[in-house]
Every structure is written in C-alpha cells, then in structure tokens.
XYZ file of C-alpha atoms in Angstrom:
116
model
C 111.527 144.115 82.478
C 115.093 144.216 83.228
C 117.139 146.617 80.756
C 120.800 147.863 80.937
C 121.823 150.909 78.603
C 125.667 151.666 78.413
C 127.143 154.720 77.506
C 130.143 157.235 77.197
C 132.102 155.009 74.417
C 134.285 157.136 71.830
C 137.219 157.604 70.310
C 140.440 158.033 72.645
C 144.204 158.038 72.444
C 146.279 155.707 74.101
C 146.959 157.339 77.694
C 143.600 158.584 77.700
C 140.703 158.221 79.592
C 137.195 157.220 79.599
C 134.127 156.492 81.717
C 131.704 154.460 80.890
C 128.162 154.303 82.586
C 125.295 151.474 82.534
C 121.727 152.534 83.757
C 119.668 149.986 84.966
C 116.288 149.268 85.609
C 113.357 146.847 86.242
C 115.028 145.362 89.181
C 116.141 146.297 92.632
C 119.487 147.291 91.635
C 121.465 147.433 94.564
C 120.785 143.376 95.287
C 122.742 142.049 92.270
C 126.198 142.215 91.354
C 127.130 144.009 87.729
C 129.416 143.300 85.930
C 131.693 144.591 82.856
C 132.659 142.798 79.784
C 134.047 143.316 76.785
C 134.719 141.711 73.111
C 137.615 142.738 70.685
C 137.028 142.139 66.965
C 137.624 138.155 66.590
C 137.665 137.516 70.268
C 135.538 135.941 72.804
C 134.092 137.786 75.280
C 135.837 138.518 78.294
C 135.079 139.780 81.640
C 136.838 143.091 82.742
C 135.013 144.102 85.932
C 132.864 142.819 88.862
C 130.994 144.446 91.828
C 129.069 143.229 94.654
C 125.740 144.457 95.178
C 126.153 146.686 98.274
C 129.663 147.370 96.780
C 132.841 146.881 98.411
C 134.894 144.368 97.325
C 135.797 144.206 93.366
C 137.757 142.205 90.826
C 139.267 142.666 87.968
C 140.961 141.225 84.776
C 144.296 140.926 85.341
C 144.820 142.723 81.982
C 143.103 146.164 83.381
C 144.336 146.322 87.045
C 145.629 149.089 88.192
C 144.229 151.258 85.389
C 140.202 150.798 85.596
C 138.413 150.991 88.424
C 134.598 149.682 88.864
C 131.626 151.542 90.744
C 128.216 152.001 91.610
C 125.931 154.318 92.500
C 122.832 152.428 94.030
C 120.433 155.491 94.498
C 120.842 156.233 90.440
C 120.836 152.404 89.904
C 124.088 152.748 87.605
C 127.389 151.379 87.590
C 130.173 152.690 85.813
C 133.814 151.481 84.545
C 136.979 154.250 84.924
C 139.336 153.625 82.194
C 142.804 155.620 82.622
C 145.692 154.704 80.874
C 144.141 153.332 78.009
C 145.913 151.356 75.358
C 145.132 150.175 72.202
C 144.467 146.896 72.706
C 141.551 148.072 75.367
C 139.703 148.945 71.912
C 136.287 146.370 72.043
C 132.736 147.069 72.487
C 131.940 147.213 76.466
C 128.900 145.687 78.001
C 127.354 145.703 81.081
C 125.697 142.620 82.648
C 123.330 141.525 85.361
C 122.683 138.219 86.376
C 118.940 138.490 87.768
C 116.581 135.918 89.482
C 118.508 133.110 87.149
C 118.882 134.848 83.860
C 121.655 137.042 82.224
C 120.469 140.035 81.084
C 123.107 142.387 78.959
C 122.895 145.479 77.503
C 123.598 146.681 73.527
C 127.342 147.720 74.610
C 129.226 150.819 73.970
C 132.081 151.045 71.487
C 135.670 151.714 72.854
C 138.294 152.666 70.533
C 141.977 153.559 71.456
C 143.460 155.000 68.572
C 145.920 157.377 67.553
C-alpha cells in the first residue's frame, strides 16, 4: 500500500534552516508528482511545494519563494523540502502528499517550529 513518512522537523530559529525528507513507497515513485503542504495552528491547509515526477519544473507558494527549494531523489523514492531563511510564521506541521491512481494519500507530517 502506498505510505509516505516525513521527517527532519525540530525546533529552529528564525534565519535558520531545515530539511525535511518524505520516503515513499508502494508505488512507482518517480511517475507521480509530490507535493508539500503545510497547516499552522487555526489555519487551513496550504500547499508550499510541487514537483513533477521526472523532476524539472517546480512551484511554489508565493509565501516561500526564494527561500525553499523542492527535490527528489527517484532512485531512494524520497522527496525533500530545503527551508533557509526561516521565519516564524513558517512554524506548522509539514506533510507530504501523493496523488496516486485517483486517491490522495498523505503522510503523518513533521512538526516545524521557528522560534526564538
């Protein structure tokens, strides 16, 4: 079955950094776009990140351009969200999402918090 398992959340300071990873499996990975979202406390989710399949072209929320940066790695099935310049309102839980043969699949998310 199709999972997704986030990691490398924490505790930063604004200016910092972080990366972020999402391992998938149960699905041929490198046929589906992946995407990154995330949801403050109180607020709707929103989408931060989005990659093509074979990679390439990307897009991004206009709030994060410029400072995070979206990849993939199709051989270790993972895709992973650079955060650089982090500020405090980047603090939300971040999850990773597939969209596979009709269905969303997401995984548990990883907790971001800017702070100082």
């Amino acid at each position: 079955q199709v999972k997704l398992v986030e990691s490398g959340g924490g505790l930063v300071q604004p200016g910092g950094s972080l990366r972020l990873s999402c391992a998938a499996s149960g699905f041929t990975f490198s046929n589906y776009a992946m995407n990154w979202y995330r949801q403050a406390p109180g607020k709707e989710r929103e989408l931060v990140a989005a990659i093509p399949g074979a990679g390439g072209s990307t897009n991004y929320a206009d709030s994060v351009k410029g400072r995070f940066s979206i990849s993939r790695d199709n051989l270790k099935n993972t895709v992973y969200l650079q955060m650089n310049s982090l500020k405090v309102e980047d603090t939300a839980v971040y999850y990773c999402k597939a969209w596979v043969w009709g269905r969303e699949y997401w995984g548990q998310g990883t907790q971001v918090t800017v702070s100082s």
